[in-house]
XYZ file of C-alpha atoms in Angstrom:
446
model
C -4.564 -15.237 14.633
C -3.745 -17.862 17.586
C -5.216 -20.309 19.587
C -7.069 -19.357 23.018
C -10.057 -21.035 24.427
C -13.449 -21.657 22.636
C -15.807 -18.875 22.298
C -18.733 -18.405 25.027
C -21.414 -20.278 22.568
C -24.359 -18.280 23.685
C -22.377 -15.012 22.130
C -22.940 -12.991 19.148
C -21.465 -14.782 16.263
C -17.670 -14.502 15.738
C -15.774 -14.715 12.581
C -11.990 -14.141 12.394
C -9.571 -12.675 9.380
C -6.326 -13.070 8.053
C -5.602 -10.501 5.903
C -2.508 -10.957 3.323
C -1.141 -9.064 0.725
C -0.860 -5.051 -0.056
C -2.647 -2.282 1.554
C -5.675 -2.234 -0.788
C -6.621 -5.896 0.346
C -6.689 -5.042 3.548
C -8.897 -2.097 2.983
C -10.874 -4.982 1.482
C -11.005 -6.647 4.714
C -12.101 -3.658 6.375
C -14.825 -3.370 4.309
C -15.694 -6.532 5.066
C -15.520 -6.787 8.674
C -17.574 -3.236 9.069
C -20.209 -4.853 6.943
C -20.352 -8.085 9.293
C -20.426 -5.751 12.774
C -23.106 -3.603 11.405
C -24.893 -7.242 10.940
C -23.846 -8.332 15.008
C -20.971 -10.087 14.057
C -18.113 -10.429 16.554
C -14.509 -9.798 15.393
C -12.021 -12.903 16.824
C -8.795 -12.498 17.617
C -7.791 -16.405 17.387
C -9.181 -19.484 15.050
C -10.802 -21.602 18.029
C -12.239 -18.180 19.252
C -13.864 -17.964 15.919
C -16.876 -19.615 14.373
C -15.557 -19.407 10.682
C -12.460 -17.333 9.518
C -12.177 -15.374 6.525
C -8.782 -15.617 4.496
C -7.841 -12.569 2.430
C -5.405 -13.634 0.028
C -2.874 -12.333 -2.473
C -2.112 -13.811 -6.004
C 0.149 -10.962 -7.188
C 3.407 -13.724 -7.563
C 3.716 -17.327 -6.907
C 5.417 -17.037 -4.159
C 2.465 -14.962 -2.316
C 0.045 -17.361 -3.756
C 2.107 -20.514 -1.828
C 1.645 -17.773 1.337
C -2.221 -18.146 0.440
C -2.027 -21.645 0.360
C -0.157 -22.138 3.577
C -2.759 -19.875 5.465
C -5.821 -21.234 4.203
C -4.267 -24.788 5.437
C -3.497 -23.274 8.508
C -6.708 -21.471 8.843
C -8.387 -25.014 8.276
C -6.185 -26.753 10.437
C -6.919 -24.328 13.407
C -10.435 -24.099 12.687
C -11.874 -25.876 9.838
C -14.621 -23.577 8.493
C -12.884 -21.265 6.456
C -14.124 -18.525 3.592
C -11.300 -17.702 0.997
C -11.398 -14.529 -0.948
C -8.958 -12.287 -2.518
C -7.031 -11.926 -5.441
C -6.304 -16.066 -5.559
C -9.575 -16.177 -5.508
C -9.832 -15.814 -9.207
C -8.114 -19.287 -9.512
C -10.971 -21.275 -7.382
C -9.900 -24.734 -9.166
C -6.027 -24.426 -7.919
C -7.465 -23.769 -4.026
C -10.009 -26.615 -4.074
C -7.143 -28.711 -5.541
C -5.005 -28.603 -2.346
C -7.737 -27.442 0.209
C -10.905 -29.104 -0.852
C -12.456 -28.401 2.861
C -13.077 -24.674 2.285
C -16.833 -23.357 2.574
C -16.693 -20.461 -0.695
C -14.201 -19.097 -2.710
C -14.346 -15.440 -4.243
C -12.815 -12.836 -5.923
C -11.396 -9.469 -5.003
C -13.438 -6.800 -3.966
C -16.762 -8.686 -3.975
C -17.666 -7.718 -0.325
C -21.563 -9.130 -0.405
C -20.339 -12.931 -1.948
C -17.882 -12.731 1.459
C -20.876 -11.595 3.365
C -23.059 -14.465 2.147
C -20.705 -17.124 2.826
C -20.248 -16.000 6.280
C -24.261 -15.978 6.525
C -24.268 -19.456 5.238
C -21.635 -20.998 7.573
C -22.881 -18.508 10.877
C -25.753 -17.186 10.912
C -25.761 -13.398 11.975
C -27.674 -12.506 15.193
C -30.614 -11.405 15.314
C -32.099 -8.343 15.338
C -28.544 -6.528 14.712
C -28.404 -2.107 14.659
C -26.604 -0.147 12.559
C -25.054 1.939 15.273
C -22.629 -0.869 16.713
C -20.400 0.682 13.628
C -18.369 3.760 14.164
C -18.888 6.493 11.232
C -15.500 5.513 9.880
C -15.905 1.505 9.834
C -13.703 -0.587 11.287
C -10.040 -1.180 10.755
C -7.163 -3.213 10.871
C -4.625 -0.161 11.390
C -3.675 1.270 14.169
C -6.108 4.376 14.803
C -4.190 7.209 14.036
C -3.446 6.282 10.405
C -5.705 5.055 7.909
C -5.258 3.528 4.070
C -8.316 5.522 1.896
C -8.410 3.376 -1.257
C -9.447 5.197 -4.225
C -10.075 3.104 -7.083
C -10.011 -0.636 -7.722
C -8.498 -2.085 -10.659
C -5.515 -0.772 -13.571
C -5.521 -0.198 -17.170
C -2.211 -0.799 -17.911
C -0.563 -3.761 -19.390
C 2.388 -4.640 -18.112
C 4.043 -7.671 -19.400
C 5.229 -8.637 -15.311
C 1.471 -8.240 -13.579
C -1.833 -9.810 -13.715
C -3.532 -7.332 -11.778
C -5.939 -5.937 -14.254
C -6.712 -9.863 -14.634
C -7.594 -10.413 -11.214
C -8.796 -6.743 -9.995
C -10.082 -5.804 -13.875
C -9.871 -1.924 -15.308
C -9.769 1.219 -13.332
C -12.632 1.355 -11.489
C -12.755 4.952 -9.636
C -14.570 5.714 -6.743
C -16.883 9.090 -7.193
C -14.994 11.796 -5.407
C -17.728 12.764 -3.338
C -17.545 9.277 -1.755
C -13.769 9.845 -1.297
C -13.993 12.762 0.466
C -16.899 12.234 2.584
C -15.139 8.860 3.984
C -11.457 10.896 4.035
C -13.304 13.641 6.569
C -14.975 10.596 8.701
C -11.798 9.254 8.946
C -10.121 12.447 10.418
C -13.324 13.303 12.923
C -12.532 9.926 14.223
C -9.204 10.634 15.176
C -6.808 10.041 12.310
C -3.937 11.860 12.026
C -2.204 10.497 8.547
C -3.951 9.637 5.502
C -2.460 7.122 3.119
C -3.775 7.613 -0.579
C -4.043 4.158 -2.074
C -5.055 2.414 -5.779
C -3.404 0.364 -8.261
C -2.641 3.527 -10.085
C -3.530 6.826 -8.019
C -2.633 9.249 -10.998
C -5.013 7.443 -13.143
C -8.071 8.350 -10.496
C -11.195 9.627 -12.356
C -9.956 8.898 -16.048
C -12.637 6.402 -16.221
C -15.128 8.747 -14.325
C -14.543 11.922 -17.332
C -13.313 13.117 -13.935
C -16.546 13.690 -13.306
C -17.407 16.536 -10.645
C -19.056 16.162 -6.989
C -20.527 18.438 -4.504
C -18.102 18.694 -1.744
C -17.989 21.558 1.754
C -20.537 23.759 -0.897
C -18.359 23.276 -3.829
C -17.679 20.898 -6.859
C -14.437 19.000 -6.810
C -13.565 16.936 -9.730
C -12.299 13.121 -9.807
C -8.963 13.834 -10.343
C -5.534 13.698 -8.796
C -4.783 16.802 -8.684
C -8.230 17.985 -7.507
C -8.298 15.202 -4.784
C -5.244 15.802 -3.596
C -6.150 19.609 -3.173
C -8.940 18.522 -1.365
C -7.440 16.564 1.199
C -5.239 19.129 2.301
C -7.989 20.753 3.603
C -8.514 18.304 6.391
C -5.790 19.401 8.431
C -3.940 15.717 8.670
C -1.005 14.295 6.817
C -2.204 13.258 3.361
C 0.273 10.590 1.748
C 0.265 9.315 -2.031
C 1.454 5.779 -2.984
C 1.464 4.341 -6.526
C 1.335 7.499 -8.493
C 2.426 6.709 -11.940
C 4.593 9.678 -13.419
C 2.087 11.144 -16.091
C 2.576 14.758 -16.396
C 0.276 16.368 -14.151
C 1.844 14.983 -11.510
C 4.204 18.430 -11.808
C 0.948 19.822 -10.278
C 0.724 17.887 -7.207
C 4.609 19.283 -5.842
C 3.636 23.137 -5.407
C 0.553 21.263 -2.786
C 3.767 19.599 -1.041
C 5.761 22.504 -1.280
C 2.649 24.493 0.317
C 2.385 21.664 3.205
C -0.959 20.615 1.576
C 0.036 17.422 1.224
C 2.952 15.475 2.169
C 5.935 15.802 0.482
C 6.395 12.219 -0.404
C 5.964 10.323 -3.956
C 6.137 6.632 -4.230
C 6.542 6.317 -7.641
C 7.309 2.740 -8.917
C 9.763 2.709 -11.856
C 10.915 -0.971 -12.173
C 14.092 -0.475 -14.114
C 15.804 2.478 -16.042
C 17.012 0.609 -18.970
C 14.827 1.932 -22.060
C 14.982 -1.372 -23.687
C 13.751 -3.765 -20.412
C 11.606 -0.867 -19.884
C 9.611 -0.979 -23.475
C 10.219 -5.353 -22.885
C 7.902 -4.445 -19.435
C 5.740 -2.290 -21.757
C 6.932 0.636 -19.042
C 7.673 4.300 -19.401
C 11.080 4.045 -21.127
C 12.247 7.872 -21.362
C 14.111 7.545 -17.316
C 16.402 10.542 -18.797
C 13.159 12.876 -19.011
C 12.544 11.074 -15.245
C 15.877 12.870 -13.929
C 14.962 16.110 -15.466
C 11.245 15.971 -13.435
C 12.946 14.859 -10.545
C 15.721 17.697 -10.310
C 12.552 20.207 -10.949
C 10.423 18.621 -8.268
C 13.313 18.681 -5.897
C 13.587 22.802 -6.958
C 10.185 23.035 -6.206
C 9.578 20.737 -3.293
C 13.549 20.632 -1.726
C 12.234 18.082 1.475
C 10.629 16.092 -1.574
C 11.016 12.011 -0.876
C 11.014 9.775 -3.496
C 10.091 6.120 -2.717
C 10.022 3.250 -5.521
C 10.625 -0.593 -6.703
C 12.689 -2.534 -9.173
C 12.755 -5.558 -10.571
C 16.174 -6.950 -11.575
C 16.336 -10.428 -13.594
C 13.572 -9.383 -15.828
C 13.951 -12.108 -19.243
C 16.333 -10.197 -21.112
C 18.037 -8.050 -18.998
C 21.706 -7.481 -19.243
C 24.538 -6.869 -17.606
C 24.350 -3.637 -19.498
C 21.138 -3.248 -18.520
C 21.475 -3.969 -14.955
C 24.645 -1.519 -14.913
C 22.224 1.576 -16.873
C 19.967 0.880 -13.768
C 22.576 1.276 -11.046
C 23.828 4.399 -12.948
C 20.810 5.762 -13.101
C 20.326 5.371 -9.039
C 23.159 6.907 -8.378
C 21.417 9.764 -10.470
C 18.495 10.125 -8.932
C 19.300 9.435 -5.478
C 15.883 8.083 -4.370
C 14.964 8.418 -0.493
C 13.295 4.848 -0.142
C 13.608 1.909 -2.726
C 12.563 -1.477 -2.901
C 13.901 -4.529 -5.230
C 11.728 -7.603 -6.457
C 13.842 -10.515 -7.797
C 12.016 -11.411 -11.221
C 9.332 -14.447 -10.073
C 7.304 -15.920 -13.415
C 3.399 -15.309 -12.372
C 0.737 -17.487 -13.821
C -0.698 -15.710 -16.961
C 2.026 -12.823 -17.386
C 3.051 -12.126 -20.575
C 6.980 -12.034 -19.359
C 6.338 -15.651 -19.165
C 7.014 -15.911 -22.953
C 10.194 -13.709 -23.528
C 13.372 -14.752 -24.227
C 16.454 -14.431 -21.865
C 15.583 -16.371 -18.811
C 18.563 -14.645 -15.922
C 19.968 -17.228 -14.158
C 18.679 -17.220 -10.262
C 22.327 -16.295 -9.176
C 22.698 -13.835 -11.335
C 19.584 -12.587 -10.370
C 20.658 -13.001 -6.674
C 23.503 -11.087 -7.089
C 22.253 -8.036 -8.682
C 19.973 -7.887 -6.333
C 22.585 -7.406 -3.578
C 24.480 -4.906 -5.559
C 21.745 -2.655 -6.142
C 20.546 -2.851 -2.518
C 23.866 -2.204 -1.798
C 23.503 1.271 -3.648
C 20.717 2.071 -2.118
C 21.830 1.366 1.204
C 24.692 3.470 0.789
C 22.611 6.171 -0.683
C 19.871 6.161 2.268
C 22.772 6.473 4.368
C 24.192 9.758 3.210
C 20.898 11.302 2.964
C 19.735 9.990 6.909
C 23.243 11.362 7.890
C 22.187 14.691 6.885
C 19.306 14.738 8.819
C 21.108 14.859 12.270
C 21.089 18.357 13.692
C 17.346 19.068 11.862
C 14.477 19.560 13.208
C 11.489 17.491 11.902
C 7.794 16.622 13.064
C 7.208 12.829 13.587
C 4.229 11.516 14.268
C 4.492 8.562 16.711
C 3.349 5.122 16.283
C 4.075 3.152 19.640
C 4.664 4.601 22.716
C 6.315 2.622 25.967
C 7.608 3.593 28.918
C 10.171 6.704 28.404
C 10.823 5.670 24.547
C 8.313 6.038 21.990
C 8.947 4.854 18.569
C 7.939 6.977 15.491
C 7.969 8.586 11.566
C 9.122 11.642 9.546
C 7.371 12.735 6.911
C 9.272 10.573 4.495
C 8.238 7.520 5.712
C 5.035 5.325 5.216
C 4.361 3.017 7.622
C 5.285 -0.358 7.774
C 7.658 0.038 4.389
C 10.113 3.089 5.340
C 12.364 4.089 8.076
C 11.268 5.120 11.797
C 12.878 7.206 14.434
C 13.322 6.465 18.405
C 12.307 8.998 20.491
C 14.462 8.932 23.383
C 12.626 11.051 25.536
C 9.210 10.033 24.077
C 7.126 9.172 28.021
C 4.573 11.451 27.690
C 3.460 11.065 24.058
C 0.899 9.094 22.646
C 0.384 7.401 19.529
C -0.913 9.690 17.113
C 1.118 12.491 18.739
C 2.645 14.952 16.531
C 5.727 16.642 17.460
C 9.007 18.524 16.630
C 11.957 16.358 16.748
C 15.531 17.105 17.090
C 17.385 14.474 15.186
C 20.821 13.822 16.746
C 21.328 10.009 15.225
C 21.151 8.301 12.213
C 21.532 5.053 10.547
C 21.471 3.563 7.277
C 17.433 3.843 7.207
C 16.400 4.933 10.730
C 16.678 8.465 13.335
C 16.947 9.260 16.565
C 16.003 12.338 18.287
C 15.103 14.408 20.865
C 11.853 16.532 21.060
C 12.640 19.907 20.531
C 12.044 22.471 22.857
């Protein structure tokens, strides 16, 4: 948000956001800000246009919760009536200790405590209708891609996270409810799907998987079944955070079938068996190489996106090397790297083995280094293909797009050189003639 001139005071009400943190909060702030325009609200697009402003935040590490911090103090600066919610939320006393000034303080997810703290500071207008909200809601993404949030909350228990502290257990969505809001989504225009949770393979455990009427049918609240689903819709279906539990296997013949997209992101966090059971992780990464190799046979466009954390307490030099071996292995499309951070109520906190921050700095380097080299070879041998890429932006005679293997905002794009007459949302055949270390370029094929 930024400054412009005061709102016109006999308007509607306007509230303004600031939404931090991973795709699933700022699903959350959709949610939020549909709710408040079906009520009359106005959405602002700076603080002094705004008569309160909403801050989403993130408490995943410490650094994210200073980020919190600093935007709330921002927010207050600029405007002064500020709502906080969000997964900092949790930790009201450490907010009102720095930024006593704020008007309510909530937890994640709870969309009608957000909604009655706006009410209190700005009254909604009266006599609001239903219909000033679109079938779909409103979002904060662009309008040809859209994040469909599954389930709130994780069972596992990593040592590193606090999410099931601040989001609780898996909490599934019934899959009717998916579905119905995946189909409003694509009559409204969306063209790419991105499947979000804390743990997507997990969806429906906590349901039985229970079964709901969808197109004259009965679908049942699980991956698999979802997934199968969505492929009906006739839009690029994406899945993020999928966990590797075997019946994953039976989501690559839907890629392989161009059901779904053939893209995993799939976060491992290390390869070493011993940090790996020290994360309380998956430790068998051998058995990973084995899936992967038979996913690629299945699925041979198959991209595999995850994260790592090097300087986890304990780890090696040993371990750290196992890692980079392992890599070099599996030759994953997209990866990120998290240096170790200590988070406020993780159980890592207590282990032994503290890595020194330079240490930690320098493995860091070395395995994006890897990578980079990696992601190199495999863009390289992309030129002289032919691939559909759905564009994002669109200016003048260059438009700017994606592949298939890459999620926006955290992968690669391509430049379109000869991209004037598309729009985003556009799908199209793509010559690729360039290639960097992570990004194309190309020519539409003709």
């Amino acid at each position: 948000m930024g400054a412009a001139s005061k709102a016109d005071p006999k308007a509607n009400p306007k509230v303004g956001i600031v939404s931090l943190g991973c795709p699933k909060a700022l699903v959350d702030s959709e949610r939020i800000l549909t709710k408040l325009h079906a009520e009359g609200y106005e959405i602002a697009a700076t603080y002094e246009g705004a008569d309160a402003v909403i801050v989403n935040t993130c408490g995943f590490l410490d650094s994210a919760k200073r980020e919190s911090l600093d935007a709330i103090g921002e927010a207050l600066a600029e405007n002064g009536r500020v709502i906080v919610t969000g997964c900092m939320g949790t930790d009201e006393n450490a907010i009102r200790e720095i930024h006593p000034g704020v008007l309510s303080v909530t937890g994640p997810h709870q969309y009608e405590a957000v909604v009655k703290a706006v009410h209190d500071a700005v009254p909604p207008a009266h006599d609001p209708f239903q219909d000033l909200v679109p079938p779909e809601g409103l979002r904060l993404t662009p309008r040809h891609y859209a994040y469909l949030k599954i389930s709130e909350g994780c069972n596992h228990s990593c040592t590193f996270c606090i999410i099931p502290d601040l989001r609780g257990k898996l909490q599934s969505r019934p899959v009717k409810h998916v579905l119905a809001e995946a189909e409003h989504l694509a009559k409204a225009g969306v063209r790419e799907l991105m499947v979000i949770s804390q743990d997507t393979s997990a969806y429906g455990v906590d349901l039985k998987h229970a079964a709901g009427d969808w197109r004259g049918r009965s679908v049942r609240a699980h991956m698999t079944d979802l997934a199968a689903a969505l492929g009906e819709l006739g839009i690029w279906v994406r899945l993020h955070y999928v966990y590797p539990y075997p019946h994953v296997d039976d989501v690559i013949p839907l890629m392989a079938d161009g059901k779904v997209l053939p893209y995993l992101d799939i976060p491992f966090q290390h390869a070493s068996a011993r940090v790996l059971k020290a994360m309380r992780r998956p430790a068998d990464n051998a058995r990973v190489l084995e899936r992967i190799q038979a996913w690629r046979g299945i699925c041979p466009d198959i991209t595999l996106r995850s994260t790592f954390i090097v300087g986890f307490p304990g780890e090696t030099e040993a371990d750290f090397s196992e890692l980079l071996q392992w890599l070099e292995a599996a030759r994953l499309d997209r990866v990120g790297c998290f240096k170790y951070e200590h988070v406020a109520g993780a159980r890592a906190n207590d282990l032994p083995g503290a890595v020194d921050a330079e240490v930690m700095d320098e493995r860091f380097e070395r395995l994006m280094e890897t990578q980079r080299r990696i992601s190199a070879e495999k863009t390289a041998a992309k030129i002289g293909r032919t691939l559909d890429v759905i564009v994002d932006e669109a200016d003048g005679d260059v438009a700017i797009g994606r592949t298939q293997a890459d999620a926006p905002e955290i992968d690669g794009s391509v430049t379109i050189a000869d991209g004037g007459a598309l729009a985003p949302g556009d799908i199209v055949a793509l010559r690729i003639t360039g290639a960097d270390d992570y990004d194309l370029e190309g020519t539409r094929a003709h």
